[in-house]
Amino acid sequence: MSAMNRRAALFAGASLAATVFAMPRRALAQAAAPTGPFTLPPLPYAFNANEPHIDALTMEIHHGRHHAAFIGNLNNMVKDHGQVAAMPLEQILARLGEMPEAIRTGLRNSGGGHANHTMFWQVMGGKGGAPAGDLAAAVTRDLGGLDKLKADFNGAGARVFGSGWVFVTTDRAGKLALVSKPNQDSPLMDGQHVLFGNDVWEHAYYLKYQNRRPAYLEAWWNVVDWAKVAERYAAAKAGSLRI
Ligand code: MN
């Protein structure tokens, strides 16, 4: 089968769903449980919690396969690097330049992927709406208000060439900024904290949206959990936000 045909078959939707759901549940659980210092955080809601905006099958594959793969890679990489294995992930990312050269690029990709997805699950599972309190005030002060933030964020996400992320970062003082990153790079690598972010890799939306990334970006706001984002904001200002 040619790559094109395989892709066509893969995204035939119903057949993919039939294949994945026919797999024993145990197979996904095993994929999600690599051994080592890094572990897959459980999804804090059901796979279908973000329906209809993000479909359950996308969530299941994204969490149980894509995120789990980053963790498996990380654990393999640090097996022979005990000092790295003992470091908190955010320290590894903030000090990439000090990491062993042989695994530095791998740590950047898989470590960034682990951090980005750990954040991503936390800030979804909500009902959208708008931020409140000091977070709402900061969105207005630093990003021109929620409508402008959404437009700028969606524009930045649409402009990411290939794969990457769009983030809102915060510093210890609570000042917000919009930033996009290629691949699995993280603002943690620049000494910033991530308030929230959206994954614009095709695996995050292709089953439901195919090539319509802007439609995905638009719909994603409907599943943001602003209460969780506010918790992250308070933690960042208190100096206790890790990932
Ligand atoms: Mn992803």
mmCIF file of C-alpha atoms and ligand atoms in Angstrom:
data_model
loop_
_atom_site.group_PDB
_atom_site.id
_atom_site.type_symbol
_atom_site.label_atom_id
_atom_site.label_comp_id
_atom_site.label_asym_id
_atom_site.label_seq_id
_atom_site.Cartn_x
_atom_site.Cartn_y
_atom_site.Cartn_z
ATOM 1 C CA MET A 1 0.000 0.000 0.000
ATOM 2 C CA SER A 2 1.439 3.387 -0.918
ATOM 3 C CA ALA A 3 1.920 6.001 1.784
ATOM 4 C CA MET A 4 -0.889 8.014 0.215
ATOM 5 C CA ASN A 5 -3.270 5.079 0.269
ATOM 6 C CA ARG A 6 -2.309 4.212 3.811
ATOM 7 C CA ARG A 7 -3.059 7.768 4.857
ATOM 8 C CA ALA A 8 -6.366 7.710 3.028
ATOM 9 C CA ALA A 9 -7.263 4.441 4.731
ATOM 10 C CA LEU A 10 -6.096 5.713 8.111
ATOM 11 C CA PHE A 11 -8.303 8.738 7.922
ATOM 12 C CA ALA A 12 -11.304 6.901 6.615
ATOM 13 C CA GLY A 13 -12.605 7.697 10.092
ATOM 14 C CA ALA A 14 -15.036 4.895 10.743
ATOM 15 C CA SER A 15 -12.508 2.236 9.878
ATOM 16 C CA LEU A 16 -9.910 3.819 12.160
ATOM 17 C CA ALA A 17 -12.437 4.072 14.963
ATOM 18 C CA ALA A 18 -13.410 0.447 14.449
ATOM 19 C CA THR A 19 -9.762 -0.628 14.527
ATOM 20 C CA VAL A 20 -8.841 1.316 17.641
ATOM 21 C CA PHE A 21 -11.928 0.433 19.624
ATOM 22 C CA ALA A 22 -11.536 -3.222 18.677
ATOM 23 C CA MET A 23 -8.122 -3.252 20.398
ATOM 24 C CA PRO A 24 -8.104 -4.650 23.906
ATOM 25 C CA ARG A 25 -8.174 -1.825 26.488
ATOM 26 C CA ARG A 26 -5.117 -3.428 28.047
ATOM 27 C CA ALA A 27 -3.073 -2.524 24.953
ATOM 28 C CA LEU A 28 -3.626 1.201 25.475
ATOM 29 C CA ALA A 29 -2.949 0.924 29.208
ATOM 30 C CA GLN A 30 0.373 -0.799 28.543
ATOM 31 C CA ALA A 31 1.374 1.849 26.028
ATOM 32 C CA ALA A 32 0.642 4.446 28.701
ATOM 33 C CA ALA A 33 2.745 2.901 31.439
ATOM 34 C CA PRO A 34 6.456 3.158 30.617
ATOM 35 C CA THR A 35 8.909 2.537 33.437
ATOM 36 C CA GLY A 36 11.274 5.247 34.608
ATOM 37 C CA PRO A 37 11.256 8.522 36.460
ATOM 38 C CA PHE A 38 8.722 10.140 34.107
ATOM 39 C CA THR A 39 5.105 8.986 34.155
ATOM 40 C CA LEU A 40 1.991 9.773 32.164
ATOM 41 C CA PRO A 41 -0.365 11.949 34.209
ATOM 42 C CA PRO A 42 -3.905 10.579 34.085
ATOM 43 C CA LEU A 43 -6.302 12.562 31.935
ATOM 44 C CA PRO A 44 -8.326 14.538 34.508
ATOM 45 C CA TYR A 45 -11.631 13.885 32.697
ATOM 46 C CA ALA A 46 -13.220 11.356 30.359
ATOM 47 C CA PHE A 47 -12.018 11.042 26.770
ATOM 48 C CA ASN A 48 -15.358 12.424 25.588
ATOM 49 C CA ALA A 49 -15.353 15.411 27.970
ATOM 50 C CA ASN A 50 -14.395 17.816 25.176
ATOM 51 C CA GLU A 51 -17.020 16.604 22.699
ATOM 52 C CA PRO A 52 -18.185 17.797 20.284
ATOM 53 C CA HIS A 53 -15.287 20.223 19.845
ATOM 54 C CA ILE A 54 -12.547 17.615 20.314
ATOM 55 C CA ASP A 55 -13.603 14.040 19.678
ATOM 56 C CA ALA A 56 -13.014 11.238 22.152
ATOM 57 C CA LEU A 57 -10.889 9.147 19.789
ATOM 58 C CA THR A 58 -8.497 12.062 19.234
ATOM 59 C CA MET A 59 -8.210 12.532 23.000
ATOM 60 C CA GLU A 60 -7.585 8.829 23.597
ATOM 61 C CA ILE A 61 -4.863 8.541 20.953
ATOM 62 C CA HIS A 62 -3.333 11.903 21.824
ATOM 63 C CA HIS A 63 -3.022 11.108 25.524
ATOM 64 C CA GLY A 64 -2.466 7.346 25.471
ATOM 65 C CA ARG A 65 -0.184 7.178 22.442
ATOM 66 C CA HIS A 66 1.391 10.525 21.577
ATOM 67 C CA HIS A 67 1.997 11.816 25.092
ATOM 68 C CA ALA A 68 2.934 8.338 26.326
ATOM 69 C CA ALA A 69 5.524 8.049 23.545
ATOM 70 C CA PHE A 70 7.316 11.201 24.714
ATOM 71 C CA ILE A 71 7.513 9.723 28.199
ATOM 72 C CA GLY A 72 8.809 6.388 26.943
ATOM 73 C CA ASN A 73 11.487 8.186 24.923
ATOM 74 C CA LEU A 74 12.462 10.334 27.910
ATOM 75 C CA ASN A 75 12.808 7.339 30.204
ATOM 76 C CA ASN A 76 14.968 5.526 27.664
ATOM 77 C CA MET A 77 17.140 8.592 27.218
ATOM 78 C CA VAL A 78 17.882 9.172 30.897
ATOM 79 C CA LYS A 79 18.590 5.499 31.729
ATOM 80 C CA ASP A 80 22.334 6.086 31.543
ATOM 81 C CA HIS A 81 22.197 9.659 32.854
ATOM 82 C CA GLY A 82 21.328 9.378 36.527
ATOM 83 C CA GLN A 83 21.771 13.072 37.276
ATOM 84 C CA VAL A 84 19.345 14.063 34.537
ATOM 85 C CA ALA A 85 16.887 11.367 35.612
ATOM 86 C CA ALA A 86 16.833 12.900 39.091
ATOM 87 C CA MET A 87 16.053 16.430 37.863
ATOM 88 C CA PRO A 88 12.564 17.927 37.731
ATOM 89 C CA LEU A 89 11.394 18.284 34.125
ATOM 90 C CA GLU A 90 11.120 22.074 34.289
ATOM 91 C CA GLN A 91 14.770 22.257 35.389
ATOM 92 C CA ILE A 92 15.878 20.048 32.515
ATOM 93 C CA LEU A 93 14.082 22.338 30.055
ATOM 94 C CA ALA A 94 15.321 25.558 31.646
ATOM 95 C CA ARG A 95 18.916 24.240 31.570
ATOM 96 C CA LEU A 96 18.973 22.389 28.257
ATOM 97 C CA GLY A 97 22.357 23.888 27.384
ATOM 98 C CA GLU A 98 23.898 22.106 30.376
ATOM 99 C CA MET A 99 22.458 18.706 29.494
ATOM 100 C CA PRO A 100 24.675 15.933 28.034
ATOM 101 C CA GLU A 101 25.124 16.673 24.346
ATOM 102 C CA ALA A 102 24.220 13.132 23.294
ATOM 103 C CA ILE A 103 20.680 13.488 24.629
ATOM 104 C CA ARG A 104 20.161 17.267 24.468
ATOM 105 C CA THR A 105 18.049 17.297 21.313
ATOM 106 C CA GLY A 106 16.067 14.320 22.545
ATOM 107 C CA LEU A 107 15.408 16.046 25.872
ATOM 108 C CA ARG A 108 14.294 19.159 24.019
ATOM 109 C CA ASN A 109 11.815 17.218 21.872
ATOM 110 C CA SER A 110 10.489 14.614 24.294
ATOM 111 C CA GLY A 111 10.909 16.698 27.448
ATOM 112 C CA GLY A 112 9.192 19.613 25.771
ATOM 113 C CA GLY A 113 6.487 17.250 24.555
ATOM 114 C CA HIS A 114 5.924 15.875 28.058
ATOM 115 C CA ALA A 115 5.700 19.378 29.564
ATOM 116 C CA ASN A 116 3.475 20.778 26.837
ATOM 117 C CA HIS A 117 0.972 17.934 26.976
ATOM 118 C CA THR A 118 0.913 17.841 30.785
ATOM 119 C CA MET A 119 -0.153 21.504 30.706
ATOM 120 C CA PHE A 120 -2.556 20.943 27.794
ATOM 121 C CA TRP A 121 -4.726 18.310 29.557
ATOM 122 C CA GLN A 122 -4.996 20.550 32.612
ATOM 123 C CA VAL A 123 -6.430 23.573 30.848
ATOM 124 C CA MET A 124 -9.107 21.702 28.880
ATOM 125 C CA GLY A 125 -12.198 19.826 30.026
ATOM 126 C CA GLY A 126 -14.039 23.083 30.700
ATOM 127 C CA LYS A 127 -16.911 24.915 29.116
ATOM 128 C CA GLY A 128 -15.148 27.933 27.676
ATOM 129 C CA GLY A 129 -16.629 31.300 28.555
ATOM 130 C CA ALA A 130 -14.354 33.983 29.930
ATOM 131 C CA PRO A 131 -11.744 34.430 32.648
ATOM 132 C CA ALA A 132 -12.664 36.280 35.834
ATOM 133 C CA GLY A 133 -10.973 38.376 38.485
ATOM 134 C CA ASP A 134 -7.334 39.347 38.253
ATOM 135 C CA LEU A 135 -6.800 37.016 35.284
ATOM 136 C CA ALA A 136 -9.482 38.855 33.315
ATOM 137 C CA ALA A 137 -7.853 42.149 34.272
ATOM 138 C CA ALA A 138 -4.453 40.897 33.107
ATOM 139 C CA VAL A 139 -5.913 39.694 29.786
ATOM 140 C CA THR A 140 -7.297 43.174 29.230
ATOM 141 C CA ARG A 141 -4.135 44.947 30.387
ATOM 142 C CA ASP A 142 -1.559 42.833 28.529
ATOM 143 C CA LEU A 143 -3.422 41.241 25.618
ATOM 144 C CA GLY A 144 -6.135 43.762 24.741
ATOM 145 C CA GLY A 145 -9.066 41.762 26.123
ATOM 146 C CA LEU A 146 -10.435 38.292 25.472
ATOM 147 C CA ASP A 147 -11.709 38.922 21.932
ATOM 148 C CA LYS A 148 -8.367 40.326 20.816
ATOM 149 C CA LEU A 149 -6.504 37.530 22.608
ATOM 150 C CA LYS A 150 -8.577 34.902 20.785
ATOM 151 C CA ALA A 151 -8.037 36.570 17.408
ATOM 152 C CA ASP A 152 -4.280 36.998 17.953
ATOM 153 C CA PHE A 153 -3.882 33.499 19.441
ATOM 154 C CA ASN A 154 -5.807 31.859 16.588
ATOM 155 C CA GLY A 155 -3.816 33.864 14.059
ATOM 156 C CA ALA A 156 -0.529 32.808 15.647
ATOM 157 C CA GLY A 157 -1.689 29.181 15.728
ATOM 158 C CA ALA A 158 -2.702 29.274 12.083
ATOM 159 C CA ARG A 159 0.691 30.741 11.123
ATOM 160 C CA VAL A 160 2.750 27.984 12.773
ATOM 161 C CA PHE A 161 4.356 26.277 9.790
ATOM 162 C CA GLY A 162 4.302 22.532 10.227
ATOM 163 C CA SER A 163 3.943 21.465 13.844
ATOM 164 C CA GLY A 164 4.038 23.510 17.004
ATOM 165 C CA TRP A 165 2.182 25.281 19.762
ATOM 166 C CA VAL A 166 0.725 28.640 20.631
ATOM 167 C CA PHE A 167 0.968 29.758 24.259
ATOM 168 C CA VAL A 168 0.079 32.526 26.652
ATOM 169 C CA THR A 169 2.980 32.904 29.066
ATOM 170 C CA THR A 170 3.208 34.668 32.387
ATOM 171 C CA ASP A 171 6.095 35.921 34.453
ATOM 172 C CA ARG A 172 6.272 35.976 38.259
ATOM 173 C CA ALA A 173 4.706 39.453 38.267
ATOM 174 C CA GLY A 174 1.688 38.172 36.329
ATOM 175 C CA LYS A 175 2.458 39.897 33.036
ATOM 176 C CA LEU A 176 1.021 37.921 30.109
ATOM 177 C CA ALA A 177 2.416 37.471 26.602
ATOM 178 C CA LEU A 178 1.473 35.538 23.478
ATOM 179 C CA VAL A 179 4.125 33.290 21.934
ATOM 180 C CA SER A 180 4.192 30.485 19.392
ATOM 181 C CA LYS A 181 6.827 27.748 19.222
ATOM 182 C CA PRO A 182 7.841 25.138 16.641
ATOM 183 C CA ASN A 183 7.850 21.393 17.291
ATOM 184 C CA GLN A 184 7.708 20.636 21.033
ATOM 185 C CA ASP A 185 9.650 23.674 22.173
ATOM 186 C CA SER A 186 8.345 25.243 25.373
ATOM 187 C CA PRO A 187 8.525 28.741 26.850
ATOM 188 C CA LEU A 188 10.013 26.952 29.881
ATOM 189 C CA MET A 189 13.178 26.791 27.740
ATOM 190 C CA ASP A 190 13.221 30.616 27.797
ATOM 191 C CA GLY A 191 12.617 30.929 31.528
ATOM 192 C CA GLN A 192 8.947 31.768 31.049
ATOM 193 C CA HIS A 193 5.940 30.038 32.623
ATOM 194 C CA VAL A 194 3.109 28.733 30.498
ATOM 195 C CA LEU A 195 -0.318 29.928 31.544
ATOM 196 C CA PHE A 196 -2.072 27.901 28.846
ATOM 197 C CA GLY A 197 -1.489 26.782 25.288
ATOM 198 C CA ASN A 198 -2.933 24.916 22.337
ATOM 199 C CA ASP A 199 -1.375 22.099 20.349
ATOM 200 C CA VAL A 200 -1.443 22.725 16.591
ATOM 201 C CA TRP A 201 0.220 19.473 15.553
ATOM 202 C CA GLU A 202 -2.059 17.685 13.083
ATOM 203 C CA HIS A 203 -2.541 14.796 15.528
ATOM 204 C CA ALA A 204 -4.437 17.213 17.795
ATOM 205 C CA TYR A 205 -7.224 17.810 15.286
ATOM 206 C CA TYR A 206 -6.881 15.866 12.039
ATOM 207 C CA LEU A 207 -9.513 13.178 12.670
ATOM 208 C CA LYS A 208 -12.262 15.757 13.097
ATOM 209 C CA TYR A 209 -10.987 18.859 11.313
ATOM 210 C CA GLN A 210 -8.589 17.444 8.695
ATOM 211 C CA ASN A 211 -6.784 20.453 7.146
ATOM 212 C CA ARG A 212 -9.066 23.024 8.796
ATOM 213 C CA ARG A 213 -6.708 24.112 11.575
ATOM 214 C CA PRO A 214 -8.394 27.535 11.948
ATOM 215 C CA ALA A 215 -11.734 25.817 12.686
ATOM 216 C CA TYR A 216 -10.028 23.708 15.358
ATOM 217 C CA LEU A 217 -8.386 26.785 16.885
ATOM 218 C CA GLU A 218 -11.754 28.541 16.987
ATOM 219 C CA ALA A 219 -13.563 25.559 18.533
ATOM 220 C CA TRP A 220 -10.855 24.904 21.138
ATOM 221 C CA TRP A 221 -11.880 27.937 23.206
ATOM 222 C CA ASN A 222 -15.144 26.122 23.986
ATOM 223 C CA VAL A 223 -13.299 23.541 26.086
ATOM 224 C CA VAL A 224 -10.917 25.830 27.977
ATOM 225 C CA ASP A 225 -11.301 25.493 31.743
ATOM 226 C CA TRP A 226 -10.790 29.081 32.868
ATOM 227 C CA ALA A 227 -10.948 28.093 36.538
ATOM 228 C CA LYS A 228 -7.938 25.820 35.971
ATOM 229 C CA VAL A 229 -6.151 28.563 34.040
ATOM 230 C CA ALA A 230 -6.805 30.920 36.980
ATOM 231 C CA GLU A 231 -5.302 28.342 39.355
ATOM 232 C CA ARG A 232 -2.203 28.201 37.163
ATOM 233 C CA TYR A 233 -2.044 32.002 37.150
ATOM 234 C CA ALA A 234 -2.193 32.176 40.938
ATOM 235 C CA ALA A 235 0.456 29.440 41.207
ATOM 236 C CA ALA A 236 2.757 31.225 38.743
ATOM 237 C CA LYS A 237 2.550 34.435 40.741
ATOM 238 C CA ALA A 238 3.174 32.493 43.967
ATOM 239 C CA GLY A 239 6.229 30.830 42.394
ATOM 240 C CA SER A 240 4.764 27.338 42.677
ATOM 241 C CA LEU A 241 3.812 26.615 39.046
ATOM 242 C CA ARG A 242 6.156 23.893 37.795
ATOM 243 C CA ILE A 243 5.045 22.757 34.337
HETATM 244 MN MN MN B 1 0.175 16.749 20.786
#
